[in-house]
Coordinates of C-alpha atoms in Angstrom, one line a residue:
M19 CA 0.0 0.0 0.0
K20 CA 2.8 2.4 0.9
R21 CA 4.6 1.5 -2.3
Q22 CA 1.5 2.3 -4.4
M23 CA 1.1 5.7 -2.7
M24 CA 4.8 6.6 -3.5
K25 CA 4.2 5.6 -7.2
R26 CA 1.1 7.9 -7.3
H27 CA 3.1 10.8 -5.9
W28 CA 5.9 10.2 -8.4
F29 CA 3.4 10.0 -11.2
F30 CA 1.7 13.3 -10.3
A31 CA 5.1 15.0 -9.9
V32 CA 6.1 14.0 -13.4
L33 CA 2.8 15.3 -14.8
C34 CA 3.3 18.7 -13.0
A35 CA 6.8 19.0 -14.4
L36 CA 5.6 18.3 -17.9
A37 CA 2.8 20.8 -17.6
F38 CA 5.1 23.5 -16.4
A39 CA 7.6 22.9 -19.2
A40 CA 4.8 23.2 -21.8
A41 CA 3.6 26.5 -20.3
V42 CA 7.0 28.2 -20.5
P43 CA 7.9 29.1 -24.1
A44 CA 11.3 27.9 -25.2
V45 CA 14.0 30.6 -25.8
P46 CA 15.9 30.1 -29.0
A47 CA 19.7 29.7 -28.6
Y48 CA 20.3 32.5 -31.0
A49 CA 18.1 35.0 -29.2
R50 CA 19.7 38.2 -28.0
P51 CA 18.6 40.9 -25.6
K52 CA 16.5 43.6 -27.1
K53 CA 19.0 46.3 -26.0
Q54 CA 21.9 44.6 -27.8
S55 CA 19.7 44.1 -30.9
S56 CA 18.8 47.8 -30.9
R57 CA 22.5 48.8 -30.6
S58 CA 23.5 46.6 -33.5
S59 CA 20.7 48.1 -35.6
D60 CA 21.9 51.6 -34.8
E61 CA 25.5 50.8 -35.7
R62 CA 24.4 49.2 -38.9
K63 CA 22.5 52.4 -39.9
M64 CA 25.5 54.5 -39.0
R65 CA 27.9 52.4 -41.1
D66 CA 25.4 52.3 -44.0
A67 CA 25.2 56.1 -43.9
A68 CA 29.0 56.4 -43.9
G69 CA 29.2 54.0 -46.8
E70 CA 26.7 56.2 -48.8
V71 CA 28.8 59.2 -48.2
Q72 CA 31.9 57.4 -49.5
E73 CA 29.9 56.4 -52.6
A74 CA 28.9 60.0 -53.2
F75 CA 32.6 61.0 -53.0
D76 CA 33.7 58.1 -55.3
E77 CA 31.1 59.1 -57.9
K78 CA 31.6 62.8 -57.4
N79 CA 27.8 63.0 -57.0
L80 CA 27.0 66.4 -55.5
E81 CA 23.3 65.8 -55.5
K82 CA 23.7 62.6 -53.5
L83 CA 26.0 64.3 -51.1
A84 CA 23.7 67.2 -50.6
A85 CA 20.9 64.9 -49.7
K86 CA 23.0 63.5 -46.8
C87 CA 23.7 66.9 -45.3
A88 CA 22.0 68.7 -42.4
Y89 CA 21.6 72.5 -42.9
P90 CA 23.0 74.9 -42.1
L91 CA 26.2 73.0 -43.0
T92 CA 29.7 74.2 -42.0
F93 CA 32.0 74.1 -45.1
I94 CA 35.7 74.6 -44.8
D95 CA 37.3 75.3 -48.2
R96 CA 40.8 74.2 -49.3
N97 CA 42.3 77.5 -48.0
G98 CA 40.8 77.1 -44.5
A99 CA 38.0 79.6 -44.9
S100 CA 34.7 78.7 -43.2
S101 CA 31.2 79.4 -44.4
Q102 CA 27.7 78.3 -43.6
I103 CA 25.8 76.5 -46.4
K104 CA 22.1 77.0 -45.8
S105 CA 20.5 74.7 -48.4
R106 CA 21.1 71.9 -50.9
K107 CA 20.9 74.6 -53.6
E108 CA 23.8 76.5 -52.1
L109 CA 26.0 73.4 -51.7
S110 CA 25.3 72.4 -55.3
A111 CA 26.2 75.9 -56.4
L112 CA 29.8 75.4 -55.1
G113 CA 30.3 72.8 -57.9
S114 CA 31.9 69.4 -57.9
Q115 CA 35.4 70.6 -58.4
T116 CA 35.3 72.7 -55.2
V117 CA 33.9 69.9 -53.1
F118 CA 35.5 66.7 -54.6
T119 CA 39.2 67.4 -54.6
K120 CA 41.4 64.3 -55.0
E121 CA 42.9 64.7 -51.5
T122 CA 39.4 64.9 -49.9
Q123 CA 38.2 61.9 -52.0
D124 CA 41.2 59.9 -50.8
A125 CA 40.7 60.9 -47.2
V126 CA 37.0 59.9 -47.2
G127 CA 37.6 56.7 -49.2
A128 CA 40.4 55.6 -46.9
A129 CA 38.1 55.5 -43.8
N130 CA 37.2 52.0 -42.7
T131 CA 33.5 52.1 -42.1
A132 CA 33.6 48.8 -40.2
K133 CA 35.7 50.3 -37.4
I134 CA 34.6 54.0 -37.2
Q135 CA 33.0 55.1 -34.0
P136 CA 31.4 58.4 -32.9
D137 CA 33.2 60.5 -30.3
A138 CA 31.9 61.4 -26.9
Q139 CA 29.9 64.3 -28.4
G140 CA 28.3 62.0 -31.0
N141 CA 30.3 63.2 -33.9
L142 CA 31.4 60.7 -36.5
Q143 CA 34.6 61.7 -38.4
I144 CA 35.1 60.2 -41.9
G145 CA 38.6 61.3 -43.0
T146 CA 41.4 63.0 -41.1
D147 CA 42.7 66.4 -42.2
A148 CA 40.0 66.5 -44.8
G149 CA 36.6 64.8 -45.0
V150 CA 33.2 65.0 -43.4
T151 CA 31.7 65.0 -39.9
M152 CA 28.4 63.3 -39.3
K153 CA 26.0 63.5 -36.5
K154 CA 22.6 62.0 -35.7
V155 CA 19.9 64.5 -36.5
K156 CA 16.3 63.5 -35.8
G157 CA 17.3 59.9 -35.8
R158 CA 19.3 59.9 -39.0
W159 CA 23.0 60.3 -39.6
K160 CA 23.6 63.5 -41.5
I161 CA 26.7 65.5 -42.5
T162 CA 27.1 68.6 -40.4
R163 CA 30.6 69.6 -41.6
I164 CA 32.7 69.2 -44.8
Q165 CA 36.4 70.1 -44.8
V166 CA 38.1 70.2 -48.2
K167 CA 41.9 69.8 -48.8
G168 CA 44.1 70.3 -51.9
G169 CA 42.8 70.8 -55.3
G170 CA 45.9 71.3 -57.5
A171 CA 45.9 74.6 -59.5
S172 CA 42.9 75.9 -57.7
A173 CA 44.7 75.7 -54.4
A174 CA 47.1 78.3 -55.7
G175 CA 44.3 80.7 -55.1
A176 CA 45.6 80.9 -51.5
G177 CA 48.4 83.0 -52.9
D178 CA 45.9 85.5 -54.4
L179 CA 45.6 88.6 -52.2
V180 CA 42.0 89.4 -52.8
Q181 CA 40.8 85.8 -52.5
A182 CA 42.7 85.3 -49.3
A183 CA 41.5 88.5 -47.7
E184 CA 37.9 87.7 -48.5
Q185 CA 38.3 84.3 -46.9
F186 CA 39.8 85.8 -43.8
Q187 CA 36.9 88.3 -43.7
R188 CA 34.4 85.4 -43.8
T189 CA 36.2 83.8 -40.8
F190 CA 35.9 87.1 -38.8
Y191 CA 32.2 87.5 -39.9
Y192 CA 31.3 84.0 -38.6
R193 CA 33.7 84.4 -35.6
D194 CA 35.1 81.0 -36.4
L195 CA 38.0 80.5 -34.1
E196 CA 38.7 77.0 -35.2
T197 CA 39.2 78.2 -38.8
L198 CA 41.1 81.3 -37.7
S199 CA 43.6 79.2 -35.8
G200 CA 44.6 77.5 -39.1
Q201 CA 44.9 80.8 -41.0
C202 CA 47.5 82.4 -38.7
T203 CA 51.3 82.1 -38.6
Y204 CA 52.9 81.6 -35.2
P205 CA 53.9 83.2 -33.0
I206 CA 51.2 85.8 -33.5
K207 CA 50.6 89.0 -31.5
I208 CA 47.1 90.2 -30.5
Y209 CA 46.7 93.8 -29.3
M210 CA 43.8 93.6 -26.9
T211 CA 41.2 96.3 -26.3
D212 CA 42.5 96.8 -22.7
G213 CA 46.0 97.7 -24.0
S214 CA 47.6 94.4 -23.2
I215 CA 49.5 92.3 -25.8
Q216 CA 49.0 88.6 -26.1
D217 CA 51.8 86.6 -27.6
I218 CA 50.2 83.4 -29.0
S219 CA 52.7 80.6 -29.8
S220 CA 50.3 78.0 -31.2
A221 CA 46.9 77.3 -32.7
D222 CA 45.9 75.5 -29.5
K223 CA 46.7 78.6 -27.4
L224 CA 44.7 80.8 -29.8
R225 CA 41.7 78.6 -29.5
A226 CA 42.1 78.5 -25.7
L227 CA 41.4 82.2 -25.6
G228 CA 37.8 81.7 -26.7
E229 CA 35.8 83.4 -29.4
S230 CA 34.6 86.2 -27.1
R231 CA 38.1 87.3 -26.3
V232 CA 39.4 87.2 -29.9
F233 CA 36.5 88.6 -31.9
T234 CA 35.3 92.0 -30.7
D235 CA 32.2 93.6 -32.3
A236 CA 34.2 96.7 -33.4
M237 CA 37.0 94.7 -35.0
V238 CA 34.6 92.3 -36.9
E239 CA 32.6 95.3 -38.2
E240 CA 35.7 97.2 -39.4
V241 CA 37.2 94.1 -41.0
N242 CA 34.1 93.4 -43.0
Q243 CA 33.8 97.0 -44.2
V244 CA 37.0 96.6 -46.1
N245 CA 36.8 96.1 -49.9
A246 CA 39.4 93.4 -50.5
A247 CA 39.9 94.6 -54.1
D248 CA 41.3 97.9 -52.8
L249 CA 44.0 96.3 -50.6
K250 CA 47.7 97.0 -51.4
E251 CA 50.7 95.1 -50.5
M252 CA 53.5 97.0 -48.7
D253 CA 56.8 95.4 -47.9
G254 CA 55.3 92.0 -48.2
R255 CA 52.5 92.8 -45.8
V256 CA 48.8 93.8 -46.1
Q257 CA 46.6 95.7 -43.6
V258 CA 42.9 94.8 -43.4
G259 CA 41.1 97.3 -41.3
G260 CA 42.2 100.6 -39.7
L261 CA 42.5 101.1 -35.9
S262 CA 41.4 97.5 -35.5
G263 CA 41.7 94.6 -37.9
F264 CA 44.6 92.3 -38.9
W265 CA 47.8 92.2 -40.9
M266 CA 48.5 89.5 -43.5
V267 CA 51.9 88.2 -44.6
K268 CA 52.8 85.7 -47.3
K269 CA 54.4 82.5 -46.0
N270 CA 55.6 79.8 -48.4
G271 CA 53.3 81.2 -51.1
E272 CA 50.2 81.4 -48.9
W273 CA 48.7 84.4 -47.1
K274 CA 48.6 84.1 -43.4
I275 CA 47.5 86.4 -40.5
D276 CA 50.4 87.4 -38.3
L277 CA 48.9 90.3 -36.3
I278 CA 45.5 91.1 -34.9
I279 CA 44.5 94.4 -33.4
Q280 CA 41.2 94.7 -31.5

């Protein structure tokens, strides 16, 4: 009798175990956590977007590139001058030769999209000295900055006084300290509004001053009132502005800023 009771208990225990197993859905071995799956999807979209940018540069397809941009777009030309492109139409107006220089194509094409990662600020760099910067805008990866390098004969325009002066004027107009730091020759002196003189030995130290300390309202206004076509070279130097402004000097065939007066 006792043995029969044990058999019954064992039988019911087995039935309960089978019922529980049937009630719990099986988890496939290949299943991954939802968070990891989402991360993989985001990375795939990022790399696909980067690949499409590379294709646009390979094909020199300005329309395709313009569609991948967020506006206003920061555009740094081959001479280091910065401007804000407000629409696809404005970017297309620059022309393929301006945007797709061989050096920039090479820089973008050399990027390994399988390994690129955004930085701490969410910026994705494709290329090094030249190339594009992408950022997630409304859930999509878009180009927010294009920096061009080289360009053969066109790059010689940096040696043209009027062209260089106009580029520097744009930098002052937009108060673009990052671009200005690349347009100066070092060491450079800055005569401040308080009468002090800053001796700046490098681009990093110039950027460390901050835009508000470098670009004063009066100086920016005076610089942009100058007609670059009227500028004259005197002893290898050119003054842009009057009581405030900057001085230009030619170094290795390129015009550089070597003095700033606030």
